[in-house]
XYZ file of C-alpha atoms in Angstrom:
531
model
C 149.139 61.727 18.820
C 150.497 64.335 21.354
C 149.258 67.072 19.608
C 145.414 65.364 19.938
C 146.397 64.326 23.509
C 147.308 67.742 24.267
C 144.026 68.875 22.251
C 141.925 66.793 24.702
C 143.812 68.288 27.710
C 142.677 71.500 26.595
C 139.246 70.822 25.406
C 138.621 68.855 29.356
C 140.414 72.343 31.164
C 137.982 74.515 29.301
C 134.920 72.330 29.988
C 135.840 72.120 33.608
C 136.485 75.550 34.080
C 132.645 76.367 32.207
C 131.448 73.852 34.935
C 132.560 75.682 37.930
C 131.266 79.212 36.243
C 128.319 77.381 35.699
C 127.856 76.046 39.251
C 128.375 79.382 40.491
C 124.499 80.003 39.628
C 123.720 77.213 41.251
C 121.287 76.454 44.253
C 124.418 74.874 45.738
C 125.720 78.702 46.050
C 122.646 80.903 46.221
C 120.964 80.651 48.510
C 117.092 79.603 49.264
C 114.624 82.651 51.057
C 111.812 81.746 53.153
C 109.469 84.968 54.094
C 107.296 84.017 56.758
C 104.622 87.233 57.663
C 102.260 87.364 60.105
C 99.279 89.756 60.122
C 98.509 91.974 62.870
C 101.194 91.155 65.007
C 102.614 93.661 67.581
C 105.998 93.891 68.307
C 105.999 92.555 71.445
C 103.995 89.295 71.338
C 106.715 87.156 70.360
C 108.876 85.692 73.291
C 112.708 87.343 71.645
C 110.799 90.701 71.453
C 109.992 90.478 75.116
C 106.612 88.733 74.624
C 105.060 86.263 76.924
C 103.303 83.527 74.318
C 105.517 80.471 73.780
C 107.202 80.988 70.381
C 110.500 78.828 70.655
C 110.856 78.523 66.620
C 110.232 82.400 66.353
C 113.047 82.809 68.668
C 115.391 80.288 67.095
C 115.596 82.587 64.324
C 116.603 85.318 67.021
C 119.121 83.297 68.566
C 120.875 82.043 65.690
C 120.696 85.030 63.489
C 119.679 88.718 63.605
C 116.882 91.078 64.957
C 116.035 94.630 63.518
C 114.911 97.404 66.272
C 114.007 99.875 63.919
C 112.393 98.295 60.543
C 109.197 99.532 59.353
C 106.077 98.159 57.754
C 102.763 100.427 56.176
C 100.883 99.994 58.870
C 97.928 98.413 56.739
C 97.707 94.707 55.213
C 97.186 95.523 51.818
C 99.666 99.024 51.397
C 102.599 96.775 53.310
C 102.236 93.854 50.513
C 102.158 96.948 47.871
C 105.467 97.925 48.899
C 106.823 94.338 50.443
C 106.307 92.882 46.857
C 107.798 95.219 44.285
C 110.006 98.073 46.374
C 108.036 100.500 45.912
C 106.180 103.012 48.384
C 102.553 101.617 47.977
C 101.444 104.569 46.319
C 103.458 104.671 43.725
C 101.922 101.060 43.110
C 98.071 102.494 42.911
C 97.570 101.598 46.663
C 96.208 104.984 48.167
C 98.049 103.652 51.337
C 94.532 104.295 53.601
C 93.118 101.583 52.271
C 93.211 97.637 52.634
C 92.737 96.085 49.563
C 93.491 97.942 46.363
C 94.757 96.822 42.719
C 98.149 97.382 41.735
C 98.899 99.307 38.688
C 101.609 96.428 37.336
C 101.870 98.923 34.315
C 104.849 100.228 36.746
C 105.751 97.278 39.021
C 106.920 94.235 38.799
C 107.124 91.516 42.329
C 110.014 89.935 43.569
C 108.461 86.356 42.329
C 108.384 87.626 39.265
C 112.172 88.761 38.888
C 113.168 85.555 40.981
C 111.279 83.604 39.039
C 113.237 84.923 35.395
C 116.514 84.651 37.497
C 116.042 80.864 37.682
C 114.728 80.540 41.172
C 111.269 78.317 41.805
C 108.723 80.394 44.089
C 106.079 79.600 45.849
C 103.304 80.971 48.088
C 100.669 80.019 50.705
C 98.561 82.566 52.447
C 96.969 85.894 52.065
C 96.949 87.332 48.602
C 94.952 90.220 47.948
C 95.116 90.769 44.028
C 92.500 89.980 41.812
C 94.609 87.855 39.872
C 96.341 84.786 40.569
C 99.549 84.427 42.401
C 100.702 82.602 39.379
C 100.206 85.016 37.289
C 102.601 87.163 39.039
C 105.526 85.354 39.657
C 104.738 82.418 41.140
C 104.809 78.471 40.348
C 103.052 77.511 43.321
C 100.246 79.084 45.372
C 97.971 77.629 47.812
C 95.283 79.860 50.023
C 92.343 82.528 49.646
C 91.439 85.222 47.189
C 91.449 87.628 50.123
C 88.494 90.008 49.127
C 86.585 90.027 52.430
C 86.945 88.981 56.034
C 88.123 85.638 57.020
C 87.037 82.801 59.303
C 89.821 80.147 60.320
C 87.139 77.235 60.009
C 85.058 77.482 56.898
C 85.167 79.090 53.745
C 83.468 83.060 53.186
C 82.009 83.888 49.943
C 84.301 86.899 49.217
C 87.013 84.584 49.521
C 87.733 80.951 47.580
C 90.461 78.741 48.233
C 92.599 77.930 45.591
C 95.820 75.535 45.252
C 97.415 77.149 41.962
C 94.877 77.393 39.527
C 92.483 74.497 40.918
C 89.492 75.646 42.964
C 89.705 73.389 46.302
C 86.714 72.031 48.583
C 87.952 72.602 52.508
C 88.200 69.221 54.570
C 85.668 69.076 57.466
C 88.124 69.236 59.925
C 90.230 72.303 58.316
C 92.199 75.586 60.523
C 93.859 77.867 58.291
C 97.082 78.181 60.062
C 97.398 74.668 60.132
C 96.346 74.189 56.241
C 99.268 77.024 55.545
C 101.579 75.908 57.631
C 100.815 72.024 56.304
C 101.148 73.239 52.367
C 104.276 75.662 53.004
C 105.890 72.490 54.231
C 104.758 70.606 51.319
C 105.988 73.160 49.071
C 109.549 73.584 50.848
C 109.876 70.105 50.403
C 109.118 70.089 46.837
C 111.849 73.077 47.041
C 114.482 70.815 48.944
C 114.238 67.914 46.063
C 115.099 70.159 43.230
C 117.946 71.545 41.597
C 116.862 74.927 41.324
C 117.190 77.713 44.003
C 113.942 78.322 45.892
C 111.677 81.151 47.413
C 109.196 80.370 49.926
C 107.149 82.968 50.565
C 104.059 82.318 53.637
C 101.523 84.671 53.894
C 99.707 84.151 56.919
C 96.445 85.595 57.794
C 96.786 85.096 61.893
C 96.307 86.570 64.516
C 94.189 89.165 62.494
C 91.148 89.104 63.888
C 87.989 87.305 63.824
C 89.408 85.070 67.231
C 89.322 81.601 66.323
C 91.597 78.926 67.352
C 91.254 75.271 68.790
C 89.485 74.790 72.658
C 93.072 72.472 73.319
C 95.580 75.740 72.020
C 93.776 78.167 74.178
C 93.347 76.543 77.322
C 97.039 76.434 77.613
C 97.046 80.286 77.662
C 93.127 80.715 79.902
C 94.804 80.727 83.361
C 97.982 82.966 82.533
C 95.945 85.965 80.502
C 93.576 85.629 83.735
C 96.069 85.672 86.662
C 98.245 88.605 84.762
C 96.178 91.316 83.290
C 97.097 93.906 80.280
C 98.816 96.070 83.350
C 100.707 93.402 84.310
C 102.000 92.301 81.354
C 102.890 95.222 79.876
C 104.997 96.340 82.384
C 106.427 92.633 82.257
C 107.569 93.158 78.362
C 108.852 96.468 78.406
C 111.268 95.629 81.804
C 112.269 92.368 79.602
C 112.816 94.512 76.553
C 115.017 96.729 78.879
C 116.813 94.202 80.704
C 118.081 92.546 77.697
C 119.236 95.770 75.595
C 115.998 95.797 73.271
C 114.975 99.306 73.314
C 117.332 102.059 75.149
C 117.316 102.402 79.034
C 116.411 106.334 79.059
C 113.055 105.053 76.918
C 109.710 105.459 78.655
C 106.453 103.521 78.368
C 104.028 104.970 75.775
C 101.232 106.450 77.742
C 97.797 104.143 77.139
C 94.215 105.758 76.398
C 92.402 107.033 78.892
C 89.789 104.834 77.631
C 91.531 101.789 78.868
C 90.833 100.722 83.059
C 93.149 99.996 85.313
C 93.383 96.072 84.775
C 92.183 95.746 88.445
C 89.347 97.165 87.990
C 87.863 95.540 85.010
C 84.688 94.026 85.710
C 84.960 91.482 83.405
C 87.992 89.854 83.525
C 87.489 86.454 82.509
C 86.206 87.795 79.007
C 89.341 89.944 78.099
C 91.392 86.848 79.517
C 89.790 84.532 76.911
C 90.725 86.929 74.102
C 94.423 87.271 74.590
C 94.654 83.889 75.273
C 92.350 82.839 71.854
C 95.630 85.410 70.045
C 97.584 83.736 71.730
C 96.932 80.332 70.670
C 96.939 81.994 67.016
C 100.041 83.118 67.485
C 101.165 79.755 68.798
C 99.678 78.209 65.760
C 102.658 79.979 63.729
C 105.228 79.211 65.451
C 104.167 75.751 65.182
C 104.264 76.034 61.597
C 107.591 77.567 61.450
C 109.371 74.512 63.443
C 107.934 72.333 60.520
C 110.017 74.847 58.041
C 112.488 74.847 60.037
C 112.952 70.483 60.850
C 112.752 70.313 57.143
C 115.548 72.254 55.920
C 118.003 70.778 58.801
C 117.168 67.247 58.017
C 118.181 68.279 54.107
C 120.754 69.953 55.254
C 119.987 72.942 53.448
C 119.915 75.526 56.754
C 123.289 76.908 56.549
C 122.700 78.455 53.194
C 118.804 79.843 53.525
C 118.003 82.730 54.387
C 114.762 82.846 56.782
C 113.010 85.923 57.509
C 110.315 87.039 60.041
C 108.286 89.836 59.920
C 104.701 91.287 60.963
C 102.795 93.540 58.356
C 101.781 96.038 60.525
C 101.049 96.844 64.473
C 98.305 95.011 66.579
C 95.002 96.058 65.575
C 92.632 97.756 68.192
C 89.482 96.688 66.502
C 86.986 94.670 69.107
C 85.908 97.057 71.764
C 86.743 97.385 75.498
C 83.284 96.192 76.575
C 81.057 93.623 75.836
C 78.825 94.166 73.097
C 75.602 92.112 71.363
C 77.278 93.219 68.111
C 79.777 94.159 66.004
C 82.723 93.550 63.681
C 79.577 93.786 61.132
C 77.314 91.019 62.838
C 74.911 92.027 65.126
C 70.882 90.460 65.975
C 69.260 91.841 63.606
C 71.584 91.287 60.609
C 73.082 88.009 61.457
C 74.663 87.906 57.884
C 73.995 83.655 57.595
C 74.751 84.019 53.907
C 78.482 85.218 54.966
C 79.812 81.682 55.203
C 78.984 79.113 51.885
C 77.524 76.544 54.851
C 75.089 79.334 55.418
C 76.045 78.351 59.041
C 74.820 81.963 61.172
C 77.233 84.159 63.138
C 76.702 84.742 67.207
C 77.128 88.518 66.738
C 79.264 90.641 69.552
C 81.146 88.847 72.157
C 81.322 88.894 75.912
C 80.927 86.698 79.236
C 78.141 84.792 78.143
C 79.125 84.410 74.246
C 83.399 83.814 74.395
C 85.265 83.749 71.237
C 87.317 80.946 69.677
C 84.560 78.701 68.011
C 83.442 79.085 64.554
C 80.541 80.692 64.958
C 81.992 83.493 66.835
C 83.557 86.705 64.891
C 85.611 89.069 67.570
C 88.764 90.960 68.202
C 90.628 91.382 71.290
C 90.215 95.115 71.966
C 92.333 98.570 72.237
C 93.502 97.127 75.826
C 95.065 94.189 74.800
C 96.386 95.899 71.102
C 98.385 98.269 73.297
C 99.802 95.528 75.621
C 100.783 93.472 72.182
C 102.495 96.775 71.043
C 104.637 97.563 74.447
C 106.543 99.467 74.467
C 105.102 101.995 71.350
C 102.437 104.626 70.951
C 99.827 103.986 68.568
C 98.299 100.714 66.833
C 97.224 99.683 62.959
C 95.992 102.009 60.717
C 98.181 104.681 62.439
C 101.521 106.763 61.803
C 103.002 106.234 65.286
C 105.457 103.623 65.603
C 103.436 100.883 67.670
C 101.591 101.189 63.715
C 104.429 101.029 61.617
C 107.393 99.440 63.600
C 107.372 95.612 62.908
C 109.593 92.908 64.407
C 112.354 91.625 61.683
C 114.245 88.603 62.755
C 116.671 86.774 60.021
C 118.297 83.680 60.127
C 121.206 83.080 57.494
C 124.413 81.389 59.062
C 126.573 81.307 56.002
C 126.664 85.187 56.274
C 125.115 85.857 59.921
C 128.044 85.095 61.665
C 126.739 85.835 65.210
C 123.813 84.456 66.395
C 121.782 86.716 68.797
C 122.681 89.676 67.078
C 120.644 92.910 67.460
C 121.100 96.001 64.469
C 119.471 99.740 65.036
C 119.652 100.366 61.746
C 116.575 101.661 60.112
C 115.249 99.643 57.057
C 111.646 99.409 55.563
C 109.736 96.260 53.780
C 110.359 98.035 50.685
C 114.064 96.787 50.990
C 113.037 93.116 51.152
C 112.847 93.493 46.730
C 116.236 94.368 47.057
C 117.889 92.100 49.381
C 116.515 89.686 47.119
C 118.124 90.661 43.746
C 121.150 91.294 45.392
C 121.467 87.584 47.308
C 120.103 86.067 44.069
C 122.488 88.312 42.123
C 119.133 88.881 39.726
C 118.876 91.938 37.896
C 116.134 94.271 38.469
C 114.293 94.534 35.072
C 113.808 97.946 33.030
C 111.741 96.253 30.572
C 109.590 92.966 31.801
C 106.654 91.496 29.630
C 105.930 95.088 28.059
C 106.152 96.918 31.137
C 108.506 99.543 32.423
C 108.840 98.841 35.923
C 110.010 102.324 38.156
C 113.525 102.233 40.154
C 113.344 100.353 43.234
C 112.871 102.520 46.598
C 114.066 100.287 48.855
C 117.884 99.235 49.627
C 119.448 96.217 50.145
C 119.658 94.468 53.756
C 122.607 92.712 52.545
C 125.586 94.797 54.265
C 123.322 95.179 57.418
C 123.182 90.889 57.603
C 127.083 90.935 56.667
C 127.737 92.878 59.681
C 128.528 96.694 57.850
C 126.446 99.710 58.037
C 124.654 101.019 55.081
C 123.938 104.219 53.451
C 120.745 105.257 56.217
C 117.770 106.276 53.988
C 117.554 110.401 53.798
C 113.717 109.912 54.481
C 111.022 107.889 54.912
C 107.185 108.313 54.810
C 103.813 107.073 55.133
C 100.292 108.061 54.263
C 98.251 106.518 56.442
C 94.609 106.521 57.410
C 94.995 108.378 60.715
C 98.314 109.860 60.054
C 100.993 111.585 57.818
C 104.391 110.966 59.034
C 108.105 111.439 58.027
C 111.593 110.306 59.387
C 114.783 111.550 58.410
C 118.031 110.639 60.626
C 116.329 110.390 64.936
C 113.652 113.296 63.511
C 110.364 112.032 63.300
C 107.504 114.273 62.157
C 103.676 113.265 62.400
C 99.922 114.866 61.614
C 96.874 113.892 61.576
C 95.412 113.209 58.304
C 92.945 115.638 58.155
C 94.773 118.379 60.143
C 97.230 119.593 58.045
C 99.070 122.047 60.420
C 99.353 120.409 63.555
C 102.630 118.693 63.187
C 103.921 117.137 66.457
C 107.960 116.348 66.685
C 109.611 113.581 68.124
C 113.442 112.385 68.651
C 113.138 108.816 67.637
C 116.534 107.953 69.064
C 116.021 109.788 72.512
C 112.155 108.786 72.314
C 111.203 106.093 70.165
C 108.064 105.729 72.062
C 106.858 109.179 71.241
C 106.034 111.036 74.759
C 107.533 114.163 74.357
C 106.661 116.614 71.228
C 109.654 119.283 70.426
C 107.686 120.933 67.774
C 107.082 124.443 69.842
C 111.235 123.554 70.804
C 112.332 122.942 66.990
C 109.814 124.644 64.842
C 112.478 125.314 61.800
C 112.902 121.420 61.936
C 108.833 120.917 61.942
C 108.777 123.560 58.723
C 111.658 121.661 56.935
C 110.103 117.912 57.262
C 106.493 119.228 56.090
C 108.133 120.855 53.154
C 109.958 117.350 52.207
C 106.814 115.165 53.037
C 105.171 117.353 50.749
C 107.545 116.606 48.026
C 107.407 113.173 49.056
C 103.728 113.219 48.248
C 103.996 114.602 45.170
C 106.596 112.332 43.548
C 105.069 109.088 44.503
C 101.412 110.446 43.531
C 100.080 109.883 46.786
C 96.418 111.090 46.265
């Protein structure tokens, strides 16, 4: 009788011991990820990167958790998902890195749903996806948004671009926004997250503020008088002394010059116009935020905060599309080519956009200009599609309190969406695949954020580059060099940490530096097949 009492003893040791190895791969110890992107966003335009428009859930994450200075997107919607999604520079994904919307060559990739997704985890996805295959067939269990194959409107649904909730082709309601339909089925689907057993990622897409300007009359009046009373000038200079005062960028940093092109805000003649399009952003801007504090409520009241890890990022810098003047066409509309068969209701576009035609409403398509692109981007040079850093420098805020010990936290080191893949496996303790469903995915690029979110500093990268439709550029260490794309030799040189804004070029100072970055971008280029 002892020696089966003592045989039971044993037997209930081992199974409890198996239990707690067990639960160690539990949700209960790693943690959930929610990704929240926006599109077009400078790094300026939300309020804990010195930005005016009311984003208090933004800023929660900045209060209770971390911001990056110095963390790097592709400058391009489709190039920055390339590399956000599998680790890889885009090109060495099949994205050219010029262009918006290319296929990925999964032959040599796999995405971060995909690896989650074998490591146990449930993921899910709202928003702007860009392949021509479903999200579920790449690593997802849950999708809900457009087949992104052509521009957008926030009201209606475009031919190029079906709305889908996972496999199921949906019928909008009459009354739909896109924000708010994202921001409505993230919830949904972090809910569905909260009530399982199973560790979660959350992954939100969203497509605002990239342009066409469209939000509701009752988010943009809130924004009408401000935008009109305070001018680009004005509020430019209002960011970058905030982004000073509180430690944001260094003291010794100047303000990027603007273009020439852009007047004086004093003497614009038509005010009230550009007014109405920062304040329409605005509003979009506001709309995810909004969306965020629904995330956010959620995962307090299920307790399930303390151990998920939120992130924040932009894919690339505000986009300069939309003209300084007013204009009878544009963005592809104009009078004479209306392009009614461009939404399914067959519902005509007002083409251009000015005093007497505002933007906002649905039958509007418009962006906010060069002006106002420049003022979202304060304090950096450049804009989208380009290699200077108000293209390619994104805000990165993360919220995880069981690691993030201090809240309000600011880190200068360098990291790159690429490193998101990483950060991922390593949290998740997943294993990054050499074989997965007959494919041979390459080495990861990117490194791991987890040592700069616990506090330590990392191994910096010895280079990072970008092909980009305006420019070729390199980092390595405060050295930044940059071209233009289609001038080969005329390298410019900048000292990132000195000048991160990029007003004063040392090439003619440092040309041995200049000749030793274009010989490693061009090896760059070469490994990753850059074409």
């Amino acid at each position: 009788m002892n020696r089966m009492l003592l045989r039971s003893c044993l037997l209930l040791a081992l199974l409890l011991s198996c239990s707690v190895l067990w639960g160690s791969d539990n949700s209960d110890q790693r943690p959930n990820i929610i990704l929240v992107m926006a599109d077009d966003l400078g790094w300026s335009d939300i309020g804990c990167y010195g930005g005016e428009i009311d984003t208090p859930h933004i800023d929660s994450l900045s209060r209770d958790g971390m911001r990056f200075t110095q963390f790097y997107n592709n400058a391009i919607c489709g190039p920055t998902r390339a590399s956000l999604l599998t680790g890889l520079y885009c090109q060495q994904t099949g994205h050219r890195g010029d262009r918006w919307n290319e296929p990925k060559n999964f032959d040599v990739c796999v995405t971060f749903g995909e690896v989650l997704q074998q490591a146990g985890y449930r993921t899910m996805m709202v928003g702007k996806w860009q392949g021509r295959d479903s999200a579920l067939d790449r690593g997802f269990h849950r999708f809900y948004g457009p087949m992104c194959q052509g521009k957008i409107s926030y009201f209606h649904e475009v031919a190029q671009n079906p709305y889908y909730l996972d496999r199921k082709r949906i019928e909008l309601p009459d009354d739909f926004y896109l924000t708010d339909a994202l921001n409505d089925h993230a919830l949904q689907f972090l809910q569905e997250g909260l009530s399982g057993k199973q560790p979660f990622l959350l992954y939100v897409a969203h497509i605002a503020p990239h342009w066409p300007l469209h939000a509701r009359e009752q988010e943009i009046a809130r924004y009408r008088e401000q935008y009109l009373t305070q001018g680009w000038d004005q509020v430019r200079a209002r960011r970058f002394a905030q982004q000073r005062s509180t430690g944001l960028i260094p003291q010794e940093w100047e303000l990027a010059p603007r273009s020439a092109s852009i007047r004086d805000w004093s003497e614009e003649p038509n005010q009230r116009w550009q007014a109405e399009r920062m304040a329409v952003y605005a509003a979009q801007v506001k709309s995810i935020d909004r969306g965020l504090g629904q995330l956010l409520r959620a995962l307090k009241e299920a307790d399930a905060a303390e151990n998920t890890l939120v992130i924040f990022l932009s894919d690339n810098g505000a986009a300069p599309d939309g003209g300084l003047a007013p204009s009878q066409s544009g963005m592809g509309f104009s009078e004479k080519r209306p392009n009614k068969n461009w939404r399914r209701d067959q519902v005509p576009i007002k083409p251009g956009s000015g005093p007497d035609h505002m933007p906002g409403p649905h039958d509007t398509f418009a962006a906010y200009g060069l002006a106002w692109a420049t003022t979202s981007n304060t304090p950096f040079r450049g804009t989208k599609l380009e290699g200077y850093e108000g293209g390619i420098r994104t805000p990165l805020i993360v919220r995880w309190p069981k690691v993030i010990q201090q809240g309000g936290s600011v880190t200068r080191q360098a990291g790159h969406v690429m490193d998101l893949m990483p950060t991922f496996l390593d949290v998740a303790r997943a294993e990054y695949p050499q074989e997965f469903q007959g494919r041979h995915p390459l080495p990861v690029e990117g490194q791991s954020l987890l040592p700069v979110f616990e506090g330590k500093q990392r191994k910096p990268y010895s280079e990072l580059c970008w092909d980009l439709p305006r420019q070729q550029s390199i980092i390595s260490g405060d050295w930044k060099a940059i071209r233009p794309r289609q001038q080969p030799t005329k390298w410019e040189l900048y000292n990132l940490k000195n000048d991160g804004t990029e007003t004063t070029n040392l090439a003619a100072q440092h040309p041995e530096k200049v000749e030793s970055l274009s010989r490693r971008y061009a090896a760059w280029h070469k490994r990753v097949n850059a074409k």
